Amino acid sequence: MRGNLNRENREIRSATGKYPVRAANRPAGKAAMNADRKSDESIVLPTQANNAGTEPAAESVEERDSAKMSTSQHDRPRTSSRTKRRSRGLLGVRETARDCPALKFENLLHHINVPLLHEAFDDLKKSAAAGIDEVTWQQYEQDREASIEALHGRIHRGAYRAKPSKRIYIPKADGRQRPIGITALEDKIVQKATGWVMQCIYEQDFLGFSYGGRPGRGAHDALDALCVGVSSKKVNWILDADVKGFFDNVDHQWLMKFIEHRISDKRILRLIGKWLRAGVSEDGEWSKTTVGTPQGAVISPLLANIYLHYVLDLWIDHWRRQRGRKDVVVVRYVDDFVIGFESKADAEMCLEALRERFGKFGLELHPEKTRLLEFGRYAIERRSERGDGRPETFDFLGFTHRCDTSPKTGWFMIRRETIASRMARTLSAIKAELRRRRHQSVGQQGRWLGSVVRGWLAYYAVPGNVSRLRRFRDEVSRLWLRTLCRRSQRHRWPWPRMKRLLLTYLPHAKVRHPYPDQRFRARIKAGAV
């Protein structure tokens, strides 16, 4: 029997290099030995570690091979389940929101840290008006380190309190007054930091035809998308819609429900609720706000996009896929949107359904400014056949859009011109400011006028608008000449001298933007749309 056992052991040893271990047949207190006279780790219990380095061994008598190694080894976790997951910051939030569209984020407040608050403070406009606290950017800069540390502590303790917005009014195109809410400086900092965190989530959810209040999607991107959509699709009718008092009629309960679709962090929700309920201060009197968001607050464009994403964007995208019989083009810039239709029946049906949809969420289409008009590549021909004259125009983002044909090719094109009333208001404001600056030197006036004209051209210098650009520059030149002549009753400015001044200070009126299809196609190729 012993000979057979020894023969079996030799065969196993020749294959594995070790004797087989049979704990059941081993005498008590004996340890199986390897060929090199060392104990087999899988059998012998290691001795307890008395000197386990700086920290005592947590499992010094556990039956495992690694217990024989030095106890002062690298403190890397032994299993992947014990590895503490490191946060990837806002990049991780963005990737998770993209990969999990139905996920609710439960822990976001820790992303609003001191470095993010400093970055938000630096990103604020330094010349912005002060809120109800009368603290300017320069005053806060003097002790920013301690102030932001204290602000960060109040946010995470729950002791942060939003201040009311200071209400001011600016004139509108129709003669009415637009209410603007100016928030306090610390509220601007927190709103901007919170908006950056929320944008990482909602930028993955917003649809492609939504512009405004989003990074990398400005007014000219929306204008280009509208031109390309109307020109390339079979658009024959345009719904020029206007939401009546949108920022003043946003329902707080619906807004919070929409946000809770993606964010369940109670602390972030409380922050947003504090801003919505902070109220407004007008002439020293506080008034409660139950609906609306302050137009002018840092986070208002993002909240507006979230509200209209659920009220309009998802609905119209589903409607045009399921109920629209022909082509439908949509472009939205915050609360301004234009919808193009191939069929008039689709346009009328969508307009009726849109009124009903908005009524469910406390919104209303302006009865006078919302209209349906014939517009597109065949509008000129069809209206001339009926004797209706030229197609109607519509205004969108500061430009009047007209049906026209290219002088070179004769193809259909959309001509965009500066809205006449808006240019008249700008010239009137320049005239009043020149009167106030009449005592300044010619160089000071020229530098200020140059910055105004340069900024105006930076927005309105699009192809097809050259005539309005030249007219604007000529009118500014005429107003400046009249101001200089009024500085003295005897002195007159000859035109050659005035021309030298204009060449020195005022930029030339020329096109500074590419054609819509060029920029829009470039954005598609770059993956930005």
XYZ file of C-alpha atoms in Angstrom:
529
model
C 0.000 0.000 0.000
C 2.813 2.386 0.952
C 4.616 1.595 -2.307
C 1.564 2.461 -4.341
C 1.188 5.752 -2.427
C 4.838 6.689 -2.959
C 4.536 5.885 -6.668
C 1.469 8.107 -6.951
C 3.265 10.946 -5.142
C 6.256 10.711 -7.489
C 4.003 10.926 -10.561
C 2.221 14.017 -9.273
C 5.504 15.632 -8.246
C 6.965 15.118 -11.715
C 4.060 17.102 -13.160
C 3.672 19.865 -10.559
C 6.951 20.029 -8.694
C 5.167 19.577 -5.327
C 3.780 16.737 -3.332
C 0.002 16.517 -3.080
C -1.427 17.624 0.259
C -3.942 15.474 2.094
C -4.955 17.274 5.255
C -7.258 14.457 6.378
C -4.378 11.927 6.666
C -1.923 14.406 8.262
C -1.202 13.993 11.959
C -2.304 16.851 14.202
C 0.276 19.555 14.726
C 2.273 18.546 11.642
C 2.792 20.792 8.665
C 3.203 19.618 5.103
C 6.563 20.563 3.675
C 7.605 21.447 0.142
C 10.677 20.086 -1.525
C 12.621 23.216 -0.545
C 11.779 22.559 3.144
C 9.364 25.484 3.415
C 5.834 25.331 4.694
C 3.022 25.158 2.145
C 1.160 28.487 2.366
C -2.201 27.039 1.620
C -2.028 24.876 4.768
C 0.053 26.491 7.489
C -1.609 29.445 9.295
C 0.859 32.351 9.442
C 1.938 33.739 12.760
C 0.195 36.866 13.962
C 2.049 40.034 13.046
C 3.124 41.815 16.211
C 4.976 44.646 14.503
C 2.841 45.544 11.513
C 4.494 48.779 10.590
C 2.849 52.065 11.434
C -0.676 50.570 11.407
C -1.723 47.197 12.875
C -2.607 44.499 10.372
C -6.337 44.251 9.981
C -6.406 40.555 9.040
C -3.094 39.213 10.336
C -4.311 35.654 10.897
C -6.429 35.225 7.786
C -5.572 32.103 5.774
C -4.052 33.669 2.686
C -0.660 33.413 0.977
C 0.118 37.119 1.166
C 0.176 37.057 4.991
C 3.768 35.834 4.838
C 4.877 38.986 3.051
C 6.056 42.066 4.836
C 3.222 43.887 6.570
C 4.630 47.264 5.549
C 3.693 46.803 1.910
C 2.101 49.298 -0.493
C -1.386 50.269 0.654
C -2.951 49.574 -2.747
C -6.364 47.873 -2.351
C -6.261 44.102 -2.775
C -9.555 43.813 -4.670
C -11.265 45.986 -7.211
C -14.388 46.153 -5.045
C -12.417 48.018 -2.370
C -11.087 50.608 -4.768
C -12.517 54.040 -3.960
C -13.959 55.508 -7.162
C -12.364 58.839 -7.891
C -14.648 61.577 -9.141
C -13.958 62.779 -12.669
C -15.567 66.128 -11.990
C -17.852 67.779 -14.489
C -16.437 65.630 -17.287
C -17.809 62.565 -15.532
C -21.194 64.256 -15.123
C -21.252 65.072 -18.818
C -20.325 61.554 -19.900
C -22.806 59.946 -17.519
C -25.614 62.218 -18.721
C -24.807 61.309 -22.323
C -24.620 57.558 -21.687
C -27.657 57.368 -19.372
C -30.460 59.624 -20.684
C -32.931 58.443 -18.012
C -30.577 58.740 -15.032
C -31.411 61.086 -12.154
C -28.379 62.751 -10.557
C -28.523 62.529 -6.782
C -25.233 64.149 -5.745
C -24.186 67.329 -7.543
C -23.594 69.978 -4.895
C -20.010 68.849 -4.217
C -19.107 70.000 -7.731
C -19.809 73.586 -6.607
C -16.453 73.967 -4.896
C -14.200 76.923 -4.162
C -12.230 76.785 -7.465
C -15.484 76.725 -9.458
C -16.809 79.723 -7.526
C -13.583 81.616 -8.242
C -13.909 80.774 -11.920
C -17.528 81.918 -11.904
C -16.541 85.203 -10.298
C -13.852 85.809 -12.917
C -16.349 85.059 -15.680
C -18.783 87.738 -14.536
C -18.970 91.001 -16.404
C -16.898 93.483 -14.443
C -18.960 96.498 -15.506
C -22.347 94.925 -14.737
C -24.815 96.889 -12.635
C -24.907 96.189 -8.910
C -27.877 94.436 -7.377
C -29.818 95.193 -4.245
C -26.671 94.765 -2.107
C -24.912 97.568 -4.085
C -21.714 95.472 -4.214
C -19.715 95.829 -7.425
C -17.234 93.399 -8.936
C -14.289 95.617 -7.983
C -15.389 95.842 -4.344
C -15.810 92.086 -4.058
C -12.397 91.555 -5.666
C -10.626 93.263 -2.762
C -11.347 90.372 -0.364
C -12.405 87.647 -2.748
C -10.559 84.764 -1.071
C -12.281 85.106 2.285
C -15.619 86.059 0.739
C -15.774 83.058 -1.570
C -14.641 80.709 1.206
C -17.470 82.020 3.386
C -19.925 81.779 0.486
C -18.885 78.170 -0.162
C -19.425 77.323 3.489
C -22.918 78.846 3.541
C -23.896 76.944 0.375
C -22.896 73.552 1.771
C -24.306 74.231 5.254
C -27.629 75.302 3.795
C -27.242 78.800 5.241
C -27.107 80.530 1.839
C -30.002 82.932 1.265
C -30.847 84.468 -2.095
C -31.431 88.215 -2.175
C -34.311 89.823 -4.092
C -33.647 91.117 -7.595
C -33.587 94.851 -8.199
C -36.273 95.711 -10.757
C -35.527 98.175 -13.556
C -37.267 98.819 -16.876
C -35.907 99.242 -20.386
C -37.960 100.423 -23.386
C -39.191 97.872 -25.930
C -39.709 98.270 -29.668
C -43.474 98.688 -29.297
C -43.143 101.471 -26.733
C -43.770 99.312 -23.684
C -41.350 98.752 -20.810
C -39.466 95.473 -20.353
C -38.879 94.519 -16.678
C -35.304 93.448 -15.907
C -34.157 91.880 -12.656
C -30.609 92.623 -11.483
C -29.414 90.022 -8.978
C -26.866 90.537 -6.211
C -23.231 89.749 -6.960
C -22.985 86.638 -4.778
C -26.206 85.335 -6.296
C -24.653 85.796 -9.737
C -21.595 83.786 -8.663
C -23.629 80.883 -7.300
C -26.032 80.921 -10.244
C -23.209 80.811 -12.768
C -21.454 77.943 -10.980
C -24.719 76.015 -10.612
C -25.562 76.701 -14.248
C -22.246 75.198 -15.372
C -22.960 72.016 -13.409
C -26.504 71.749 -14.777
C -25.370 72.463 -18.337
C -23.208 69.336 -18.254
C -26.444 67.355 -17.923
C -28.864 69.283 -20.101
C -26.490 69.872 -22.999
C -26.771 66.145 -23.624
C -30.596 66.358 -23.617
C -31.325 69.549 -25.562
C -32.288 69.077 -29.194
C -30.310 70.364 -32.160
C -32.713 73.156 -33.152
C -32.427 74.824 -29.731
C -30.123 77.866 -29.630
C -29.473 80.670 -27.184
C -28.273 80.363 -23.603
C -26.106 77.409 -24.640
C -22.315 77.264 -25.021
C -21.189 77.539 -28.628
C -24.693 78.252 -29.967
C -25.243 81.934 -30.560
C -27.723 84.061 -32.455
C -25.880 83.774 -35.775
C -25.932 79.993 -35.532
C -29.712 80.131 -35.190
C -29.973 82.575 -38.115
C -27.813 80.339 -40.308
C -29.827 77.253 -39.370
C -33.067 79.044 -40.284
C -31.755 80.185 -43.676
C -30.344 76.772 -44.561
C -33.499 74.997 -43.388
C -35.898 77.209 -45.337
C -33.700 77.173 -48.452
C -32.937 73.449 -48.515
C -36.319 72.101 -47.386
C -39.683 72.463 -49.093
C -40.836 75.324 -46.884
C -43.830 77.312 -48.160
C -45.276 78.699 -44.922
C -43.679 80.288 -41.869
C -45.162 80.406 -38.384
C -43.688 83.506 -36.759
C -44.525 82.872 -33.097
C -44.106 85.089 -30.060
C -44.684 83.942 -26.474
C -46.516 86.606 -24.508
C -44.459 87.576 -21.441
C -42.611 84.277 -21.267
C -40.165 85.095 -18.452
C -43.001 86.573 -16.373
C -45.282 83.533 -16.740
C -43.020 80.522 -16.162
C -44.850 78.238 -13.746
C -42.592 77.390 -10.803
C -44.207 74.039 -10.038
C -43.934 72.822 -13.616
C -40.342 74.067 -13.822
C -39.321 72.148 -10.700
C -41.050 69.018 -12.017
C -39.124 69.309 -15.270
C -35.820 69.703 -13.432
C -36.575 66.684 -11.235
C -36.649 64.523 -14.352
C -32.841 64.693 -14.353
C -31.790 66.083 -10.967
C -32.907 64.610 -7.655
C -30.280 66.315 -5.480
C -32.434 68.093 -2.887
C -29.740 70.687 -2.215
C -29.570 71.792 -5.859
C -33.372 71.889 -6.027
C -33.475 74.046 -2.891
C -30.973 76.461 -4.434
C -33.146 76.883 -7.530
C -36.242 77.287 -5.364
C -34.550 80.052 -3.370
C -33.843 82.031 -6.539
C -37.379 81.595 -7.821
C -38.943 82.696 -4.522
C -36.488 85.504 -3.737
C -38.894 88.132 -5.079
C -38.127 91.548 -6.545
C -37.380 94.922 -4.995
C -38.784 97.979 -6.751
C -38.298 101.446 -5.246
C -37.353 99.850 -1.936
C -40.499 97.715 -1.706
C -40.285 93.923 -1.821
C -42.878 91.907 -3.685
C -43.332 88.146 -3.762
C -42.933 86.174 -6.994
C -45.051 83.070 -7.542
C -44.491 82.741 -11.291
C -41.749 83.746 -13.701
C -37.985 83.979 -13.591
C -36.090 87.299 -13.368
C -35.209 88.329 -16.909
C -31.568 89.311 -16.598
C -30.553 86.754 -13.975
C -27.539 84.605 -14.835
C -29.403 81.295 -14.629
C -32.635 82.471 -16.305
C -31.635 81.444 -19.888
C -30.855 77.908 -18.718
C -34.130 77.646 -16.794
C -35.980 78.982 -19.834
C -34.342 76.368 -22.063
C -35.252 73.592 -19.628
C -38.865 74.773 -19.465
C -39.276 75.059 -23.233
C -37.369 71.818 -23.819
C -40.224 69.913 -22.212
C -43.069 72.225 -23.208
C -42.101 72.883 -26.840
C -39.020 71.064 -28.154
C -39.898 67.473 -27.300
C -43.519 68.057 -28.229
C -42.869 69.666 -31.643
C -40.232 67.043 -32.474
C -42.758 64.285 -31.768
C -45.509 66.174 -33.594
C -43.572 66.618 -36.822
C -42.550 62.954 -36.798
C -45.959 61.520 -35.990
C -48.539 64.012 -37.278
C -46.704 66.220 -39.740
C -47.377 64.982 -43.246
C -44.608 66.935 -44.965
C -41.406 68.828 -44.163
C -41.290 70.834 -40.910
C -38.332 73.043 -39.906
C -37.923 74.385 -36.344
C -35.437 76.940 -34.965
C -35.718 78.237 -31.389
C -33.601 80.882 -29.678
C -34.623 80.907 -25.977
C -38.276 82.088 -26.161
C -38.207 83.196 -29.826
C -38.922 80.461 -32.346
C -39.846 80.070 -36.014
C -41.447 76.999 -37.589
C -41.451 76.378 -41.336
C -44.011 74.133 -43.049
C -44.379 72.695 -46.513
C -48.140 72.341 -46.179
C -50.546 75.044 -45.046
C -52.804 72.392 -43.516
C -49.920 71.227 -41.314
C -49.195 74.831 -40.325
C -52.772 75.573 -39.268
C -53.118 72.274 -37.420
C -49.810 72.826 -35.589
C -50.732 76.391 -34.619
C -54.003 75.237 -33.071
C -52.306 72.377 -31.223
C -49.517 74.711 -30.058
C -51.997 77.125 -28.473
C -53.567 74.249 -26.581
C -50.170 72.893 -25.547
C -48.973 76.235 -24.186
C -52.227 76.759 -22.301
C -51.548 73.627 -20.224
C -48.315 75.127 -18.882
C -49.396 78.700 -18.233
C -48.066 80.182 -21.485
C -49.845 82.038 -24.268
C -48.977 82.928 -27.842
C -49.180 86.657 -28.465
C -52.409 87.171 -30.445
C -51.023 90.097 -32.503
C -47.405 89.065 -33.013
C -48.036 85.389 -33.839
C -48.930 85.013 -37.508
C -48.815 82.543 -40.368
C -47.383 83.869 -43.644
C -46.515 82.514 -47.063
C -42.760 82.357 -47.448
C -40.291 80.256 -49.419
C -38.767 79.633 -52.818
C -42.127 79.609 -54.639
C -43.789 82.418 -52.678
C -42.777 85.201 -55.121
C -44.061 83.320 -58.153
C -47.315 82.187 -56.581
C -48.210 85.546 -55.096
C -47.460 87.352 -58.365
C -49.789 84.953 -60.187
C -52.572 85.773 -57.724
C -51.779 89.480 -57.792
C -50.995 89.608 -54.049
C -47.731 91.504 -54.378
C -44.430 90.593 -52.776
C -44.331 87.992 -49.967
C -44.643 89.173 -46.398
C -41.567 89.495 -44.206
C -40.896 88.408 -40.649
C -38.429 89.546 -37.985
C -36.151 87.182 -36.103
C -33.194 88.042 -33.857
C -32.832 91.613 -35.091
C -33.125 90.892 -38.826
C -35.994 91.289 -41.268
C -36.150 88.203 -43.500
C -37.300 88.702 -47.101
C -37.812 86.401 -50.073
C -35.370 87.349 -52.839
C -33.391 85.944 -55.756
C -29.652 85.946 -56.249
C -28.548 88.598 -58.798
C -25.865 86.244 -60.148
C -27.670 82.914 -60.429
C -31.331 83.866 -60.158
C -31.866 81.225 -57.459
C -34.007 81.760 -54.384
C -32.294 83.310 -51.378
C -33.296 84.842 -48.073
C -32.213 88.444 -47.689
C -31.570 89.545 -44.136
C -31.635 93.241 -43.291
C -31.404 95.077 -40.006
C -34.838 95.826 -38.603
C -35.488 99.465 -39.491
C -37.042 100.364 -36.148
C -34.139 98.827 -34.261
C -31.579 100.797 -36.271
C -33.577 103.993 -35.689
C -33.572 103.394 -31.921
C -29.822 102.800 -31.971
C -29.190 106.044 -33.866
C -31.446 107.923 -31.465
C -29.482 106.571 -28.500
C -26.181 107.534 -30.166
C -27.482 111.053 -30.748
C -28.414 111.452 -27.087
C -25.055 110.091 -25.919
C -23.133 112.402 -28.278
C -25.003 115.342 -26.811
C -23.904 114.243 -23.353
C -20.285 113.798 -24.507
C -20.114 117.105 -26.363
C -17.581 118.542 -23.923
C -15.120 115.680 -24.493
C -12.177 115.915 -26.842
C -12.456 114.808 -30.459
C -10.269 111.774 -29.759
C -12.420 110.613 -26.855
C -15.588 110.954 -28.912
C -13.998 109.154 -31.852
C -12.812 106.217 -29.770
C -16.245 105.797 -28.205
C -18.027 106.045 -31.551
C -15.583 103.586 -33.070
C -16.364 100.999 -30.397
C -20.110 101.470 -30.935
C -19.933 101.110 -34.719
C -17.516 98.198 -34.444
C -19.862 96.334 -32.115
C -22.867 97.067 -34.335
C -21.057 95.792 -37.413
C -19.875 92.685 -35.563
C -23.494 91.550 -35.315
C -25.269 93.011 -38.351
C -22.534 92.727 -41.022
C -24.050 89.685 -42.757
C -24.232 89.061 -46.522
C -27.074 91.001 -48.137
C -27.134 93.758 -45.524
C -24.483 96.050 -47.015
C -26.925 98.871 -47.803
C -28.072 99.066 -44.168
C -24.477 98.934 -42.963
C -23.469 101.885 -45.110
C -26.547 103.835 -44.133
C -25.836 103.274 -40.454
C -22.246 104.463 -40.777
C -23.314 107.519 -42.789
C -25.933 108.445 -40.206
C -23.416 108.105 -37.370
C -21.002 110.327 -39.318
C -23.696 112.952 -39.819
C -24.627 112.933 -36.132
C -20.980 113.302 -35.121
C -20.459 116.199 -37.524
C -23.482 118.030 -36.134
C -22.210 117.490 -32.599
C -18.781 118.898 -33.464
C -20.302 121.912 -35.179
C -22.396 122.676 -32.096
C -19.280 122.979 -29.953
C -18.797 126.528 -31.253
C -21.074 129.021 -32.993
C -18.264 130.386 -35.156
C -16.223 127.338 -36.034
C -17.241 125.039 -38.886
C -15.847 121.616 -39.737
C -15.031 121.309 -43.439
C -15.839 117.965 -45.011
C -12.217 117.033 -45.947
C -11.249 117.361 -42.285
C -14.266 115.327 -41.243
C -13.351 112.579 -43.715
C -9.950 112.240 -42.091
C -11.613 111.833 -38.714
C -13.967 109.180 -40.033
C -11.132 107.226 -41.628
C -9.221 107.379 -38.356
C -11.942 106.308 -35.928
C -14.884 104.643 -37.688
C -14.479 101.159 -39.245
C -15.634 100.601 -42.823
C -19.038 99.083 -43.545
C -18.292 95.690 -45.049
C -19.529 92.122 -44.684
C -17.834 90.303 -41.812
C -19.851 87.064 -41.643
C -19.790 84.143 -44.105
C -22.829 82.962 -46.002
C -25.208 80.839 -43.908
C -24.595 77.593 -45.780
C -20.811 77.929 -45.396
C -20.841 78.336 -41.622
C -23.693 75.880 -41.063
C -22.050 73.153 -43.156
C -18.779 73.757 -41.328
C -20.524 73.261 -37.976
C -22.110 70.024 -39.188
C -18.749 68.754 -40.439
C -17.141 69.624 -37.122
C -19.892 67.799 -35.230
C -21.190 70.953 -33.523
C -24.769 70.525 -34.771
